[in-house]
PDB file of C-alpha atoms in Angstrom:
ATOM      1  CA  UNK P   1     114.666  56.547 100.838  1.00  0.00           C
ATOM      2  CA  UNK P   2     118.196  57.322 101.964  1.00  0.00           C
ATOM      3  CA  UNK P   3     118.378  53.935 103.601  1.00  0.00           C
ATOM      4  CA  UNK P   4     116.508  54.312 107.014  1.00  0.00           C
ATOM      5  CA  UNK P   5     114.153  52.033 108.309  1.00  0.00           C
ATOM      6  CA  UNK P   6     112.092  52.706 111.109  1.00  0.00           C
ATOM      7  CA  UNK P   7     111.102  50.132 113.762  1.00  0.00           C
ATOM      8  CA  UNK P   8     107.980  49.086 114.568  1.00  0.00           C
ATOM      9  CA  UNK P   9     106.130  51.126 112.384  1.00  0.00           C
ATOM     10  CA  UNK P  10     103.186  51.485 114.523  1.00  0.00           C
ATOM     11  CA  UNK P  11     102.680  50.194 118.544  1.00  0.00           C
ATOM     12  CA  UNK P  12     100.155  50.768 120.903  1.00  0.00           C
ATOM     13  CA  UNK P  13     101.356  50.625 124.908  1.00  0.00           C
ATOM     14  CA  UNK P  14      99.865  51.098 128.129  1.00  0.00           C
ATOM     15  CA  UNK P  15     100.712  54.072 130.681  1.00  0.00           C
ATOM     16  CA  UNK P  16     104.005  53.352 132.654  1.00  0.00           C
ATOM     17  CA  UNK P  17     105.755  50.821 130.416  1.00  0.00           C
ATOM     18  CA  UNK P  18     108.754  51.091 128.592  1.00  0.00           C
ATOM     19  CA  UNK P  19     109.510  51.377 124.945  1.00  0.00           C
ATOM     20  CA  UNK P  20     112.229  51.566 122.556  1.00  0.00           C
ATOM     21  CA  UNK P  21     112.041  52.960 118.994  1.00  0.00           C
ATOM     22  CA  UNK P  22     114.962  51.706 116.462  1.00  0.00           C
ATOM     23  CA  UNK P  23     116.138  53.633 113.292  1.00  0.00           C
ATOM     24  CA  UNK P  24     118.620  51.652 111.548  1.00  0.00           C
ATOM     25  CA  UNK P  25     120.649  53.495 108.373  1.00  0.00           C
ATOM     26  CA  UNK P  26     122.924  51.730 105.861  1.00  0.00           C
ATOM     27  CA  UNK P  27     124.663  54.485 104.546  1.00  0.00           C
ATOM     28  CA  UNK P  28     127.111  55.016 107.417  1.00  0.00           C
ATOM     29  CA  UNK P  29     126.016  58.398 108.073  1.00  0.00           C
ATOM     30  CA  UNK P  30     127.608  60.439 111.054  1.00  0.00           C
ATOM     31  CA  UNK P  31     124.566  62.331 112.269  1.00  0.00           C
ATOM     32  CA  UNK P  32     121.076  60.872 113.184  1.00  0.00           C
ATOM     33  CA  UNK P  33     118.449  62.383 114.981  1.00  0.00           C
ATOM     34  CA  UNK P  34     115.336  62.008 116.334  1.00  0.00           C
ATOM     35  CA  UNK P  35     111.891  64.039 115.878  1.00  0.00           C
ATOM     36  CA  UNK P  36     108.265  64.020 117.157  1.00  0.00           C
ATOM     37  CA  UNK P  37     105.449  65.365 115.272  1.00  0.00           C
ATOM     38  CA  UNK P  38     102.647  66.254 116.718  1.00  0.00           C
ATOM     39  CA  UNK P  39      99.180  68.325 115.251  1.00  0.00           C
ATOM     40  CA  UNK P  40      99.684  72.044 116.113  1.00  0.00           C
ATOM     41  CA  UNK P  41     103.575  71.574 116.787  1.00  0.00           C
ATOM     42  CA  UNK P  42     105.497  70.546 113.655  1.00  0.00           C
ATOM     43  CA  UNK P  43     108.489  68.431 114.122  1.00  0.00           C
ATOM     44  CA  UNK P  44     110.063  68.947 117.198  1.00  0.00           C
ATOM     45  CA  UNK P  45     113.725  67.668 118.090  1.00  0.00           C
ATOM     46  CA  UNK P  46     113.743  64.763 120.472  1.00  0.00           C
ATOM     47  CA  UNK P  47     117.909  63.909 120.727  1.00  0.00           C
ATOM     48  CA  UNK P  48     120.097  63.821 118.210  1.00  0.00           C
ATOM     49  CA  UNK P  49     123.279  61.902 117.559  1.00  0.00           C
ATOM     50  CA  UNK P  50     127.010  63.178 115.818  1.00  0.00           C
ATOM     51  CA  UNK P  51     129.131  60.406 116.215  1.00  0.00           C
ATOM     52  CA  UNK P  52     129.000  56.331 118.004  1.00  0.00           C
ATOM     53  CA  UNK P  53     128.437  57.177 121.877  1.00  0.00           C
ATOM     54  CA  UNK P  54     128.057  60.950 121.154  1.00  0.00           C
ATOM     55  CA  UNK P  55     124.456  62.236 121.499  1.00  0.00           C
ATOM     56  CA  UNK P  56     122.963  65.480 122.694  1.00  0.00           C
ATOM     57  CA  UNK P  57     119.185  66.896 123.713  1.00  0.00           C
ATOM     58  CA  UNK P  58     116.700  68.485 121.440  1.00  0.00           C
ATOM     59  CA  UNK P  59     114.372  70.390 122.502  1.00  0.00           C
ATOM     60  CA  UNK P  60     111.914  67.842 124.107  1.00  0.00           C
ATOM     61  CA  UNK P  61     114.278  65.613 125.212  1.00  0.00           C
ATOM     62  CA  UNK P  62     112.198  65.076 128.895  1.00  0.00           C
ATOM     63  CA  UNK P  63     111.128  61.461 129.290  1.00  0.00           C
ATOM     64  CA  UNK P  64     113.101  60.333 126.579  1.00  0.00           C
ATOM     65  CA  UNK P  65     116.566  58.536 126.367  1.00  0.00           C
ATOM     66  CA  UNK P  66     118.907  57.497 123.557  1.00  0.00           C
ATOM     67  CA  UNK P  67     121.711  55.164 122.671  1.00  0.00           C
ATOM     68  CA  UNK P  68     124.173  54.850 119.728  1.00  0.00           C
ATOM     69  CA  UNK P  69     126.236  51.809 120.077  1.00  0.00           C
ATOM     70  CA  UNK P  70     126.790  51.491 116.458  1.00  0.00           C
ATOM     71  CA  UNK P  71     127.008  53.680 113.941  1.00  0.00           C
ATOM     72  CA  UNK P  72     123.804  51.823 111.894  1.00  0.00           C
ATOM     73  CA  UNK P  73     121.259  52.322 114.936  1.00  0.00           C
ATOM     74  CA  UNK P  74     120.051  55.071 116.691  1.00  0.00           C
ATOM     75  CA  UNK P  75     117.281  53.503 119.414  1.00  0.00           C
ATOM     76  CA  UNK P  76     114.933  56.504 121.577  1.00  0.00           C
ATOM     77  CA  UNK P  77     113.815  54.566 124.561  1.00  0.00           C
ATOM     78  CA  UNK P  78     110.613  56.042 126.492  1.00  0.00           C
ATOM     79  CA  UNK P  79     111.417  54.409 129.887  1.00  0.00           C
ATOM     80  CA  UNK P  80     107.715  54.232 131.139  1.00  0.00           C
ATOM     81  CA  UNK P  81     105.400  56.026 128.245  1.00  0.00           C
ATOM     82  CA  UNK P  82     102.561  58.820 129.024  1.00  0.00           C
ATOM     83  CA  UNK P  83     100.143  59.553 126.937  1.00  0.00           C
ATOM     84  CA  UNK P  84     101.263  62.647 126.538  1.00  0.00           C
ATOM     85  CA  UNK P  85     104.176  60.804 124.455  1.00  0.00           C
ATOM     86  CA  UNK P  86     101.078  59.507 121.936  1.00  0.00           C
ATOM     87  CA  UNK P  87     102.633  60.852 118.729  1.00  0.00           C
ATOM     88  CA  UNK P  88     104.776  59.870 115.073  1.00  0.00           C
ATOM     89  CA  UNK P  89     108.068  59.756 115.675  1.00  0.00           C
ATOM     90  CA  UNK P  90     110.638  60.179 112.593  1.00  0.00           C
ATOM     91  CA  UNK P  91     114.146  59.526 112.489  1.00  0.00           C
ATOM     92  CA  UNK P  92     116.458  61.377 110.151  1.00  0.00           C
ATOM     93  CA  UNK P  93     120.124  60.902 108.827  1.00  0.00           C
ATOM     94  CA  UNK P  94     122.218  63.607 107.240  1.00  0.00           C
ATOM     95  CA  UNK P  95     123.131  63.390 103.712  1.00  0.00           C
ATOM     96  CA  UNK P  96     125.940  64.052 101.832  1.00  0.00           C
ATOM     97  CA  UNK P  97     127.260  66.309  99.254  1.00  0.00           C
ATOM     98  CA  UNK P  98     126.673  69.633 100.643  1.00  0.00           C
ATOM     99  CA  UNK P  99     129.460  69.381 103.040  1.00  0.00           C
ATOM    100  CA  UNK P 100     127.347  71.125 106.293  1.00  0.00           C
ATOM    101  CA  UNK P 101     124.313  72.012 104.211  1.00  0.00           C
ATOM    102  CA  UNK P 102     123.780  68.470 103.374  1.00  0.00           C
ATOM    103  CA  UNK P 103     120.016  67.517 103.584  1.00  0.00           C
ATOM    104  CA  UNK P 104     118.283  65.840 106.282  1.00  0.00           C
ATOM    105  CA  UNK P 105     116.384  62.327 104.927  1.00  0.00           C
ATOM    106  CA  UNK P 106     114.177  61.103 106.791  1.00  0.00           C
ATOM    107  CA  UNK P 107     112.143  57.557 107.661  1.00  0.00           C
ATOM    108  CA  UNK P 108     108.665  56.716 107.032  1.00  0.00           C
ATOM    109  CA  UNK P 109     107.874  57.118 111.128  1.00  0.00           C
ATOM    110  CA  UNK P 110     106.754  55.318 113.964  1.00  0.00           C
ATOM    111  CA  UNK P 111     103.175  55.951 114.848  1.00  0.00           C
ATOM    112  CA  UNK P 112     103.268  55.574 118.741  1.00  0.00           C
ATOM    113  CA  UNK P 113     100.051  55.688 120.531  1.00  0.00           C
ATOM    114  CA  UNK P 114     100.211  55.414 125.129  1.00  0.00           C
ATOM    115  CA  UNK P 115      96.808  54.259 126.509  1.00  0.00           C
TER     116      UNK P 115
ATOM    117  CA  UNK F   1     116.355  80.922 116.838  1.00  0.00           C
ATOM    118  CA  UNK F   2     115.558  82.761 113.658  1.00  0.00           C
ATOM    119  CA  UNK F   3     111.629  82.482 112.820  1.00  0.00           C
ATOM    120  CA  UNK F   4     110.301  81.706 109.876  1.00  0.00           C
ATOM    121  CA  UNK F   5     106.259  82.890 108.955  1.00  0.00           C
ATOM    122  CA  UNK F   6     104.577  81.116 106.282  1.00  0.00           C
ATOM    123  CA  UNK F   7     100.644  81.496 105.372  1.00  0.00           C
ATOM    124  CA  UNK F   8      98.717  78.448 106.839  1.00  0.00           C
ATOM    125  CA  UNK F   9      97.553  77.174 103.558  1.00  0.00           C
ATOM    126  CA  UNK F  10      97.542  78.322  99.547  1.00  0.00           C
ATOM    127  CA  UNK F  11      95.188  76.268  97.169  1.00  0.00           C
ATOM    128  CA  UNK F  12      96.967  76.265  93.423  1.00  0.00           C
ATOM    129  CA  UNK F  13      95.133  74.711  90.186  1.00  0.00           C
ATOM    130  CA  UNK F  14      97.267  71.155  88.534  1.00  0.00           C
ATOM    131  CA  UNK F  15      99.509  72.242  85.916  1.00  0.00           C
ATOM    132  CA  UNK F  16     100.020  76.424  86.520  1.00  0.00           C
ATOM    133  CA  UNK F  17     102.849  77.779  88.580  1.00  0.00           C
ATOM    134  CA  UNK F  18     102.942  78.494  92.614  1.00  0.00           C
ATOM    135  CA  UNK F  19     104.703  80.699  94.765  1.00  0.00           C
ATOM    136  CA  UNK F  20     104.662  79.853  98.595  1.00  0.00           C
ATOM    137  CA  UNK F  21     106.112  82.975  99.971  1.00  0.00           C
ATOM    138  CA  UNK F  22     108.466  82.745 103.440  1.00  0.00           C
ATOM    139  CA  UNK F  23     109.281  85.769 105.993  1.00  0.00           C
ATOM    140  CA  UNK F  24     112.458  85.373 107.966  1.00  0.00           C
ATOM    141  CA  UNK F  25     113.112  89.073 108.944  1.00  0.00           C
ATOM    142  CA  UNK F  26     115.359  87.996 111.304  1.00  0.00           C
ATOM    143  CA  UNK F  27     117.662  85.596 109.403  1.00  0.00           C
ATOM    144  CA  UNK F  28     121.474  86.140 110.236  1.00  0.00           C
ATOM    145  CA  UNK F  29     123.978  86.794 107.627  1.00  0.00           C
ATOM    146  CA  UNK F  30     125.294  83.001 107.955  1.00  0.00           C
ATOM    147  CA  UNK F  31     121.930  81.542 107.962  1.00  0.00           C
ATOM    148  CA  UNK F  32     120.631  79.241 104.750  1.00  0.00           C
ATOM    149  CA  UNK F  33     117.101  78.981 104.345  1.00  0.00           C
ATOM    150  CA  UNK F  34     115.947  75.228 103.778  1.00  0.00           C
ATOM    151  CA  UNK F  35     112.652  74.200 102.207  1.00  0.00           C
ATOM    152  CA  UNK F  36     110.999  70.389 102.729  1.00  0.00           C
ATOM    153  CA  UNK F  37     108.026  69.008 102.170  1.00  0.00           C
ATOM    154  CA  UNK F  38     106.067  66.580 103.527  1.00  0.00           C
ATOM    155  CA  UNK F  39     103.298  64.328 101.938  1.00  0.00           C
ATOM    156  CA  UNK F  40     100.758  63.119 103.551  1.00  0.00           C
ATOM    157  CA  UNK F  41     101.745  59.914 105.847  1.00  0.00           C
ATOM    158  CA  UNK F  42     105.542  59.816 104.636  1.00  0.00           C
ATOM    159  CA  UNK F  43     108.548  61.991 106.356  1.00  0.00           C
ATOM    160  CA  UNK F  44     109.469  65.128 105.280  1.00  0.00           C
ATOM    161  CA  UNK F  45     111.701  65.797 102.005  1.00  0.00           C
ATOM    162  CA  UNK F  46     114.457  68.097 101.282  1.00  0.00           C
ATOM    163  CA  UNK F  47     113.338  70.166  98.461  1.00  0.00           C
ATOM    164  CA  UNK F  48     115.454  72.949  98.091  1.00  0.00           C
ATOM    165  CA  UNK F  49     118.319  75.374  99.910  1.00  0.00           C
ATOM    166  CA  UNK F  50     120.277  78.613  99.332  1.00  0.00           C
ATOM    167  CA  UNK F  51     121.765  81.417 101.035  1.00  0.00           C
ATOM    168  CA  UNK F  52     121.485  84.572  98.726  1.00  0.00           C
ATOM    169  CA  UNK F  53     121.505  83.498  95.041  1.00  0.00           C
ATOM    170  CA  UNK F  54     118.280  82.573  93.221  1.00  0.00           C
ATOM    171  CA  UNK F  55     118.867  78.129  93.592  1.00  0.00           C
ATOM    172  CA  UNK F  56     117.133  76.183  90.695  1.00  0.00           C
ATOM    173  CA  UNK F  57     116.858  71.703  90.880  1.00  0.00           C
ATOM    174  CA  UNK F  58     114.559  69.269  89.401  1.00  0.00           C
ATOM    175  CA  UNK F  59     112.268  69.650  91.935  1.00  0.00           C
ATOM    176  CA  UNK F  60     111.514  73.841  92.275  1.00  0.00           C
ATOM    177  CA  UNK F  61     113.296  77.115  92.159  1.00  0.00           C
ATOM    178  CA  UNK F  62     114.151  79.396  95.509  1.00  0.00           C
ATOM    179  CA  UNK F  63     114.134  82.995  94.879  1.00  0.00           C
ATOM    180  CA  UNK F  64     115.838  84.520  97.641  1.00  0.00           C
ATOM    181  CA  UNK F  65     115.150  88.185  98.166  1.00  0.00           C
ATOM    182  CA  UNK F  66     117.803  90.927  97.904  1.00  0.00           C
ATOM    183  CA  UNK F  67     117.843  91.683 101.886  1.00  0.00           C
ATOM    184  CA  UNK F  68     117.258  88.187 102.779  1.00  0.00           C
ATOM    185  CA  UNK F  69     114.159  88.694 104.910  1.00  0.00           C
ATOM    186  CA  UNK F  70     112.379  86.478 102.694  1.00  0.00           C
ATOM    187  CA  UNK F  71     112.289  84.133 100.009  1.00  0.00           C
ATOM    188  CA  UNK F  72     109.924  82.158  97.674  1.00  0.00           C
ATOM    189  CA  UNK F  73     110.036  78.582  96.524  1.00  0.00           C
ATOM    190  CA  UNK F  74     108.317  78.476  92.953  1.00  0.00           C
ATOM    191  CA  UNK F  75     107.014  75.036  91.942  1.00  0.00           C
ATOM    192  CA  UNK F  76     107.206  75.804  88.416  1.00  0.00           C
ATOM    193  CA  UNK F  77     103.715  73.430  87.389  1.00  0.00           C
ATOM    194  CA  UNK F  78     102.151  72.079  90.097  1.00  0.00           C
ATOM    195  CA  UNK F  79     100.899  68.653  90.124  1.00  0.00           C
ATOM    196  CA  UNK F  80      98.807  66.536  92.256  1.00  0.00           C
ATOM    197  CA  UNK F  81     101.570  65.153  93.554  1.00  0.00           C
ATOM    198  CA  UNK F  82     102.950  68.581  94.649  1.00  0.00           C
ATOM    199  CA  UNK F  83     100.461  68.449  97.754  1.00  0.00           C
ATOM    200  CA  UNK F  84     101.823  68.563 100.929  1.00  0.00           C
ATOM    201  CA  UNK F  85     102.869  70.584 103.698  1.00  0.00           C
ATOM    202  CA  UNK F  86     105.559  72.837 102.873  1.00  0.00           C
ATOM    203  CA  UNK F  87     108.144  73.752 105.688  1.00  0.00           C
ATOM    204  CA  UNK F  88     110.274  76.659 105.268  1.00  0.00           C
ATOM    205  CA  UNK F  89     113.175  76.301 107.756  1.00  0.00           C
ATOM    206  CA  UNK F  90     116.492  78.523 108.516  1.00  0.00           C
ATOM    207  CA  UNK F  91     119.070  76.300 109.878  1.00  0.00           C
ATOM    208  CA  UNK F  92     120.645  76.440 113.261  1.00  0.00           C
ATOM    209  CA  UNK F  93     123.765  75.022 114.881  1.00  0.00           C
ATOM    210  CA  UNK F  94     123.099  72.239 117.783  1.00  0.00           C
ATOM    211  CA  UNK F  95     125.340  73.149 120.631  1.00  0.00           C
ATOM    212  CA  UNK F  96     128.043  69.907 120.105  1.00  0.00           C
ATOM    213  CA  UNK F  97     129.107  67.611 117.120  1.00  0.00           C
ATOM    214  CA  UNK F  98     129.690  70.769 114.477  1.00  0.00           C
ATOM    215  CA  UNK F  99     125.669  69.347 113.526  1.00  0.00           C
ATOM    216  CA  UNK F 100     122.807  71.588 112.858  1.00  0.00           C
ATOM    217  CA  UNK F 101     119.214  71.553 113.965  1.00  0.00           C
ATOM    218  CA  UNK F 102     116.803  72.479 111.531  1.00  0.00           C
ATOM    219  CA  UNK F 103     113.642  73.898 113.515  1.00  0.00           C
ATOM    220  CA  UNK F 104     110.452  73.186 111.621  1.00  0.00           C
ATOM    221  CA  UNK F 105     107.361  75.242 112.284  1.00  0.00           C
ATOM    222  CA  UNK F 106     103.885  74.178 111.458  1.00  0.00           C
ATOM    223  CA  UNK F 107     104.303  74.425 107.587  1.00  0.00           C
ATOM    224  CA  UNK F 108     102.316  75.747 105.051  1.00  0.00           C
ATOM    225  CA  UNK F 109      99.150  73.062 103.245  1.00  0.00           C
ATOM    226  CA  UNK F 110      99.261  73.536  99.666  1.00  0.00           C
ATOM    227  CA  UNK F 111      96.335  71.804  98.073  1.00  0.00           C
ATOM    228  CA  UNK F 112      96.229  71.172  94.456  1.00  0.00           C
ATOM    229  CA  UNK F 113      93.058  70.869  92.383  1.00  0.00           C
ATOM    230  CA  UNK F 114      92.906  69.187  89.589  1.00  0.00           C
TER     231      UNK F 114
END
């Protein structure tokens, strides 16, 4: 499993509060990112992360901010949720041993439901 | 961003081979075309890559065509196991950090029978 654990796994929140995801890896990886999935969409890219203090947006990156403080954990904040954030959220490292090709592995997801 | 087209779903029988064609008729000469799956309630897995040579691993084969504009990943005897959404992906460089984004579309259901 490439050594990413996703946190909570699933969490149910109300319209206009805050909440923050947390992928931790323990593989030292450079890159992490972060994905939504949603039915009709596929995985879309939320932000992504290259380096300790060094992120960038995805391609759905409105309502949604990240922090890297440590190279281990990667945490996607929603600052006040909207339903329209309901979704599974996955978090992904890149591998090794293709050099730039390297795989993307990915955690088990965060099922994230806004009421 | 190069496109990729898949069919929507295939249906295979446990056991015999299956192709799951992808289009990518507008892949760039420095594109690789990636191929993950993803089982149902887990994240997606890396299953396979190449850029123009035919790419074999434990897991499948990727037969890439001559021109590029398309490739197939054979799964050479399916399994229940096997059944997933497949997600055939061409990658793309992120703006910053040397990194790449790899855009998934909505994937391709195989369903395996037994």
């Amino acid at each position: 499993d490439a050594g990413i654990t996703q946190s909570p796994r699933h969490k149910v929140t109300e319209t206009g509060t805050p909440v923050t995801l947390r992928c931790h890896q323990t593989e030292n990886h450079r890159y992490m990112y972060w994905y939504r999935q949603d039915p009709g969409h596929g995985l879309r890219l939320i932000h992504y992360s290259y380096g300790v203090k060094d992120t960038d947006k995805g391609e759905v990156s409105d309502g949604y901010s990240v922090s890297r403080s440590k190279t281990e954990d990667f945490l996607l904040t929603l600052e006040s949720a909207t339903s329209s954030q309901t979704s599974v959220y996955f978090c992904a490292i890149k591998g090794t041993g293709f050099g730039e090709n390297s795989p993307l592995h990915f955690g088990n997801g965060t099922r994230l439901t806004v009421t | 961003d190069a496109k990729t087209t898949q069919p929507n779903s295939m249906e295979s029988n446990e056991e015999e081979p299956v192709h799951l064609p992808c289009n990518h008729s507008t892949i760039s000469g420095t594109d690789y075309i990636h191929w993950y799956r993803q089982l149902p309630s887990q994240g997606p897995e890396y299953v396979i890559h190449g850029l123009t040579s035919n790419v074999n691993n434990r897991m499948a084969s990727l037969a890439i065509a001559e021109d590029r504009k398309s490739s197939t990943l054979i799964l050479h005897r399916a399994t229940l196991r096997d059944a997933a959404v497949y997600y055939c992906i061409l990658r793309d460089f992120l703006t910053q950090g040397g990194s790449e984004k790899l855009v998934f579309g909505k994937g391709m259901k195989l369903t395996v029978n037994p």
